[in-house]
């Protein structure tokens, strides 16, 4: 697998080849097969969602086998928490994503950490970029995280905290966090210790994306810097490279699908306007 080059998430969302076929919403969701964690079942829903949901918020804890929620229950929680229709291009991917994250969330070794949160927030914001309503986009985020029995506010707060910290770092200071003091440095030290022990750290693709987001904000996206950061955190760089390649490929397909959706919406709007104009003309003639 090729190493991750110096490419930002903003540039990765541009077309690499406009001649490639534009994927459908279903094929987009299927593309998550490379982004899967531990699931052999696809879930495709184009139905409705809901608002107003109360749940037990669980943050800094490890999952046990005694209180594991099923995938069906998590999906039902999401349905109860957001009932408004979601366009299929977003909905198909969201449904697949929540299944994957459920499997991560209830692994025995799972433990919430801010880098994971940053990775998920990055994925979600890229996925939902261009969503028709900002208010609905945030409501879906709230419903999604609460369905997993976690705190959406904590995700946003921690993601913002890491982003602000990364913007103030250089390539050198970022990889030398172990020799420094600070809130984010302590978070990274804790991750490194848990990753070294293997018993209380569960690597995921969201974690990999969170790492690269830190490097991007610090203007330090060279492969050598990523390699040093992975070594400092006791994380396998090959896994990170592979997962970032999968994510970039997914974003490219997603951008194409969104363009297709926009063209469809514009075309339908034009047809409605033409029909309305024709009807008005006919009524005028009749009168």
Tab-separated table of C-alpha atoms in Angstrom, residues 8-280:
chain	number	residue	atom	x	y	z
A	8	UNK	CA	-5.086	17.525	2.861
A	9	UNK	CA	-8.678	16.474	3.445
A	10	UNK	CA	-9.810	19.534	1.528
A	11	UNK	CA	-7.862	18.610	-1.588
A	12	UNK	CA	-8.764	14.946	-1.307
A	13	UNK	CA	-12.393	15.840	-1.910
A	14	UNK	CA	-11.621	17.017	-5.436
A	15	UNK	CA	-12.075	14.736	-8.443
A	16	UNK	CA	-9.074	12.683	-9.378
A	17	UNK	CA	-10.690	11.505	-12.627
A	18	UNK	CA	-13.943	12.993	-13.851
A	19	UNK	CA	-14.251	10.298	-16.467
A	20	UNK	CA	-14.854	7.645	-13.817
A	21	UNK	CA	-18.502	6.570	-13.386
A	22	UNK	CA	-20.425	8.409	-10.677
A	23	UNK	CA	-21.461	5.952	-7.947
A	24	UNK	CA	-24.994	5.446	-6.737
A	25	UNK	CA	-25.957	5.786	-3.081
A	26	UNK	CA	-26.049	1.999	-2.731
A	27	UNK	CA	-22.635	1.481	-4.308
A	28	UNK	CA	-21.282	4.250	-2.084
A	29	UNK	CA	-22.472	2.396	0.994
A	30	UNK	CA	-21.003	-0.827	-0.386
A	31	UNK	CA	-17.694	0.992	-0.804
A	32	UNK	CA	-17.575	1.080	2.980
A	33	UNK	CA	-16.701	-2.616	2.772
A	34	UNK	CA	-13.072	-1.476	2.700
A	35	UNK	CA	-13.822	0.806	5.619
A	36	UNK	CA	-15.432	-1.966	7.684
A	37	UNK	CA	-14.314	-3.088	11.107
A	38	UNK	CA	-15.966	-6.434	11.821
A	39	UNK	CA	-19.235	-6.906	9.999
A	40	UNK	CA	-20.530	-9.129	7.211
A	41	UNK	CA	-23.956	-7.544	6.877
A	42	UNK	CA	-24.859	-4.376	4.979
A	43	UNK	CA	-27.743	-2.211	6.109
A	44	UNK	CA	-29.445	-0.013	3.511
A	45	UNK	CA	-32.313	2.168	4.633
A	46	UNK	CA	-33.821	5.155	2.891
A	47	UNK	CA	-36.586	5.670	5.423
A	48	UNK	CA	-37.011	8.280	8.107
A	49	UNK	CA	-35.280	9.331	11.307
A	50	UNK	CA	-36.190	11.208	14.577
A	51	UNK	CA	-35.539	13.941	17.181
A	52	UNK	CA	-35.880	13.996	21.007
A	53	UNK	CA	-34.112	11.120	22.614
A	54	UNK	CA	-32.801	10.561	26.111
A	55	UNK	CA	-30.030	8.089	26.793
A	56	UNK	CA	-27.453	7.110	29.315
A	57	UNK	CA	-24.266	8.931	28.366
A	58	UNK	CA	-21.178	6.787	28.703
A	59	UNK	CA	-17.812	8.321	27.968
A	60	UNK	CA	-14.608	7.296	29.702
A	61	UNK	CA	-15.294	3.625	30.165
A	62	UNK	CA	-14.458	0.265	28.659
A	63	UNK	CA	-17.190	-1.977	27.303
A	64	UNK	CA	-17.944	-5.266	29.003
A	65	UNK	CA	-19.828	-8.294	27.806
A	66	UNK	CA	-22.606	-7.845	30.370
A	67	UNK	CA	-24.374	-4.763	29.026
A	68	UNK	CA	-23.737	-4.866	25.286
A	69	UNK	CA	-26.414	-3.243	23.146
A	70	UNK	CA	-27.294	-5.015	19.895
A	71	UNK	CA	-26.840	-3.492	16.440
A	72	UNK	CA	-30.610	-3.510	15.988
A	73	UNK	CA	-31.081	-1.556	19.225
A	74	UNK	CA	-28.499	1.042	18.206
A	75	UNK	CA	-30.144	1.507	14.820
A	76	UNK	CA	-33.563	1.741	16.463
A	77	UNK	CA	-32.241	4.380	18.867
A	78	UNK	CA	-31.107	6.400	15.876
A	79	UNK	CA	-34.499	6.003	14.199
A	80	UNK	CA	-36.198	7.235	17.357
A	81	UNK	CA	-33.825	10.156	17.719
A	82	UNK	CA	-34.208	11.560	14.200
A	83	UNK	CA	-37.400	10.976	12.224
A	84	UNK	CA	-37.052	13.400	9.349
A	85	UNK	CA	-36.254	12.007	5.869
A	86	UNK	CA	-32.568	11.818	4.976
A	87	UNK	CA	-31.541	11.846	1.279
A	88	UNK	CA	-30.486	8.352	0.266
A	89	UNK	CA	-26.968	9.415	-0.729
A	90	UNK	CA	-26.317	10.372	2.916
A	91	UNK	CA	-28.613	7.835	4.542
A	92	UNK	CA	-27.075	4.733	2.955
A	93	UNK	CA	-23.603	5.669	4.153
A	94	UNK	CA	-24.822	6.730	7.615
A	95	UNK	CA	-26.559	3.397	8.104
A	96	UNK	CA	-23.444	1.475	7.165
A	97	UNK	CA	-21.276	3.742	9.297
A	98	UNK	CA	-23.375	3.357	12.443
A	99	UNK	CA	-23.197	-0.446	12.164
A	100	UNK	CA	-19.417	-0.293	11.952
A	101	UNK	CA	-19.113	2.135	14.840
A	102	UNK	CA	-21.464	0.043	16.964
A	103	UNK	CA	-19.092	-2.915	16.559
A	104	UNK	CA	-16.166	-0.736	17.650
A	105	UNK	CA	-18.093	0.850	20.496
A	106	UNK	CA	-18.936	-2.487	22.117
A	107	UNK	CA	-15.616	-4.244	21.683
A	108	UNK	CA	-14.171	-5.391	24.998
A	109	UNK	CA	-11.069	-3.234	24.551
A	110	UNK	CA	-12.941	-0.095	23.466
A	111	UNK	CA	-12.240	3.083	25.347
A	112	UNK	CA	-13.259	6.517	24.173
A	113	UNK	CA	-10.403	8.877	23.388
A	114	UNK	CA	-10.285	12.375	21.832
A	115	UNK	CA	-8.213	11.319	18.793
A	116	UNK	CA	-10.908	8.792	17.888
A	117	UNK	CA	-13.506	11.550	18.376
A	118	UNK	CA	-11.560	13.901	16.094
A	119	UNK	CA	-11.410	11.194	13.447
A	120	UNK	CA	-15.140	10.550	13.573
A	121	UNK	CA	-16.032	14.251	13.553
A	122	UNK	CA	-13.755	14.695	10.518
A	123	UNK	CA	-15.454	11.813	8.689
A	124	UNK	CA	-18.928	13.022	9.614
A	125	UNK	CA	-18.306	16.621	8.586
A	126	UNK	CA	-16.828	15.501	5.259
A	127	UNK	CA	-19.729	13.113	4.659
A	128	UNK	CA	-22.413	15.675	5.504
A	129	UNK	CA	-20.744	18.633	3.810
A	130	UNK	CA	-23.332	20.259	1.582
A	131	UNK	CA	-26.288	18.771	3.468
A	132	UNK	CA	-29.420	20.867	2.724
A	133	UNK	CA	-29.869	22.049	6.323
A	134	UNK	CA	-27.176	22.942	8.877
A	135	UNK	CA	-29.685	22.453	11.691
A	136	UNK	CA	-30.625	18.972	10.475
A	137	UNK	CA	-26.970	18.067	9.965
A	138	UNK	CA	-26.235	18.777	13.637
A	139	UNK	CA	-29.450	17.056	14.766
A	140	UNK	CA	-28.392	13.915	12.885
A	141	UNK	CA	-24.973	14.072	14.541
A	142	UNK	CA	-26.602	14.310	17.974
A	143	UNK	CA	-28.934	11.388	17.231
A	144	UNK	CA	-26.122	9.267	15.829
A	145	UNK	CA	-23.791	9.604	18.830
A	146	UNK	CA	-26.583	9.271	21.397
A	147	UNK	CA	-27.718	6.071	19.679
A	148	UNK	CA	-24.294	4.685	20.621
A	149	UNK	CA	-24.809	5.728	24.262
A	150	UNK	CA	-22.115	8.379	24.076
A	151	UNK	CA	-22.052	12.153	24.428
A	152	UNK	CA	-22.139	14.165	21.170
A	153	UNK	CA	-21.086	17.328	22.993
A	154	UNK	CA	-17.969	15.562	24.267
A	155	UNK	CA	-17.091	14.522	20.729
A	156	UNK	CA	-17.363	18.095	19.467
A	157	UNK	CA	-15.519	19.611	22.437
A	158	UNK	CA	-12.625	17.155	22.248
A	159	UNK	CA	-12.345	17.444	18.464
A	160	UNK	CA	-12.184	21.238	18.705
A	161	UNK	CA	-9.652	21.046	21.534
A	162	UNK	CA	-7.314	18.838	19.484
A	163	UNK	CA	-7.739	20.977	16.380
A	164	UNK	CA	-6.828	24.149	18.253
A	165	UNK	CA	-3.820	22.437	19.807
A	166	UNK	CA	-2.598	21.034	16.486
A	167	UNK	CA	-2.763	24.464	14.816
A	168	UNK	CA	-0.240	25.736	17.348
A	169	UNK	CA	2.203	22.867	16.802
A	170	UNK	CA	5.117	22.299	14.458
A	171	UNK	CA	6.127	18.951	13.017
A	172	UNK	CA	8.795	18.583	15.706
A	173	UNK	CA	6.644	19.555	18.696
A	174	UNK	CA	3.816	17.318	17.509
A	175	UNK	CA	5.883	14.133	17.534
A	176	UNK	CA	7.701	15.098	20.741
A	177	UNK	CA	4.550	15.237	22.874
A	178	UNK	CA	5.986	12.711	25.335
A	179	UNK	CA	8.560	15.256	26.560
A	180	UNK	CA	6.016	18.030	27.048
A	181	UNK	CA	3.294	18.873	29.554
A	182	UNK	CA	-0.260	19.867	28.738
A	183	UNK	CA	-3.810	18.555	28.458
A	184	UNK	CA	-3.512	17.222	24.912
A	185	UNK	CA	0.005	15.928	25.551
A	186	UNK	CA	-1.394	13.928	28.494
A	187	UNK	CA	-4.096	12.494	26.254
A	188	UNK	CA	-1.507	11.360	23.706
A	189	UNK	CA	0.721	9.890	26.424
A	190	UNK	CA	-2.211	7.884	27.764
A	191	UNK	CA	-2.933	6.549	24.272
A	192	UNK	CA	0.726	5.597	23.780
A	193	UNK	CA	0.784	3.716	27.086
A	194	UNK	CA	-2.412	1.837	26.336
A	195	UNK	CA	-1.321	1.035	22.775
A	196	UNK	CA	1.969	-0.357	24.088
A	197	UNK	CA	0.159	-2.649	26.506
A	198	UNK	CA	-2.269	-3.815	23.783
A	199	UNK	CA	-4.853	-4.782	26.391
A	200	UNK	CA	-6.776	-1.507	26.698
A	201	UNK	CA	-6.360	0.035	23.265
A	202	UNK	CA	-8.441	-0.754	20.200
A	203	UNK	CA	-7.061	0.721	16.983
A	204	UNK	CA	-9.630	1.912	14.443
A	205	UNK	CA	-9.820	3.794	11.182
A	206	UNK	CA	-11.361	6.772	12.952
A	207	UNK	CA	-8.242	6.897	15.095
A	208	UNK	CA	-6.055	6.873	11.966
A	209	UNK	CA	-8.056	9.730	10.451
A	210	UNK	CA	-7.790	11.665	13.720
A	211	UNK	CA	-3.997	11.304	13.610
A	212	UNK	CA	-3.772	12.591	10.069
A	213	UNK	CA	-6.080	15.482	10.898
A	214	UNK	CA	-3.632	16.537	13.619
A	215	UNK	CA	-0.781	16.430	11.113
A	216	UNK	CA	-2.772	18.351	8.535
A	217	UNK	CA	-3.572	21.166	10.958
A	218	UNK	CA	0.067	21.344	12.029
A	219	UNK	CA	1.132	21.549	8.344
A	220	UNK	CA	3.168	18.398	8.847
A	221	UNK	CA	1.679	15.846	6.457
A	222	UNK	CA	4.968	14.406	5.199
A	223	UNK	CA	5.049	10.588	5.434
A	224	UNK	CA	8.172	10.743	7.615
A	225	UNK	CA	6.336	12.810	10.247
A	226	UNK	CA	3.400	10.408	10.234
A	227	UNK	CA	5.851	7.550	10.721
A	228	UNK	CA	7.432	9.268	13.733
A	229	UNK	CA	4.044	10.050	15.286
A	230	UNK	CA	2.885	6.456	14.836
A	231	UNK	CA	6.091	5.223	16.479
A	232	UNK	CA	5.642	7.635	19.414
A	233	UNK	CA	2.064	6.403	19.881
A	234	UNK	CA	2.994	2.722	19.418
A	235	UNK	CA	0.625	2.431	16.449
A	236	UNK	CA	1.347	0.424	13.292
A	237	UNK	CA	1.987	2.891	10.438
A	238	UNK	CA	1.114	0.343	7.753
A	239	UNK	CA	-2.398	0.079	9.176
A	240	UNK	CA	-2.701	3.865	9.271
A	241	UNK	CA	-1.514	4.190	5.654
A	242	UNK	CA	-3.973	1.553	4.481
A	243	UNK	CA	-6.922	3.081	6.288
A	244	UNK	CA	-6.175	6.602	5.078
A	245	UNK	CA	-5.994	5.343	1.494
A	246	UNK	CA	-9.415	3.736	1.915
A	247	UNK	CA	-10.831	6.939	3.377
A	248	UNK	CA	-9.453	9.116	0.589
A	249	UNK	CA	-10.915	6.784	-2.017
A	250	UNK	CA	-14.278	6.909	-0.262
A	251	UNK	CA	-14.240	10.724	-0.191
A	252	UNK	CA	-13.501	10.864	-3.899
A	253	UNK	CA	-16.516	8.668	-4.656
A	254	UNK	CA	-18.664	10.638	-2.235
A	255	UNK	CA	-17.859	13.927	-3.950
A	256	UNK	CA	-18.846	12.445	-7.294
A	257	UNK	CA	-22.102	11.132	-5.873
A	258	UNK	CA	-22.912	14.531	-4.365
A	259	UNK	CA	-22.327	16.182	-7.712
A	260	UNK	CA	-24.725	13.705	-9.282
A	261	UNK	CA	-27.303	14.514	-6.618
A	262	UNK	CA	-26.916	18.258	-7.218
A	263	UNK	CA	-27.371	17.795	-10.961
A	264	UNK	CA	-30.498	15.722	-10.328
A	265	UNK	CA	-31.967	18.337	-7.960
A	266	UNK	CA	-31.227	21.163	-10.414
A	267	UNK	CA	-32.751	19.195	-13.274
A	268	UNK	CA	-35.925	18.419	-11.324
A	269	UNK	CA	-36.237	22.054	-10.264
A	270	UNK	CA	-35.962	23.161	-13.872
A	271	UNK	CA	-38.684	20.698	-14.884
A	272	UNK	CA	-40.994	21.943	-12.116
A	273	UNK	CA	-40.433	25.554	-13.181
A	274	UNK	CA	-41.167	24.676	-16.801
A	275	UNK	CA	-44.358	22.839	-15.841
A	276	UNK	CA	-45.458	25.749	-13.666
A	277	UNK	CA	-44.809	28.213	-16.500
A	278	UNK	CA	-46.733	26.059	-18.975
A	279	UNK	CA	-49.657	25.742	-16.587
A	280	UNK	CA	-49.762	29.511	-16.042
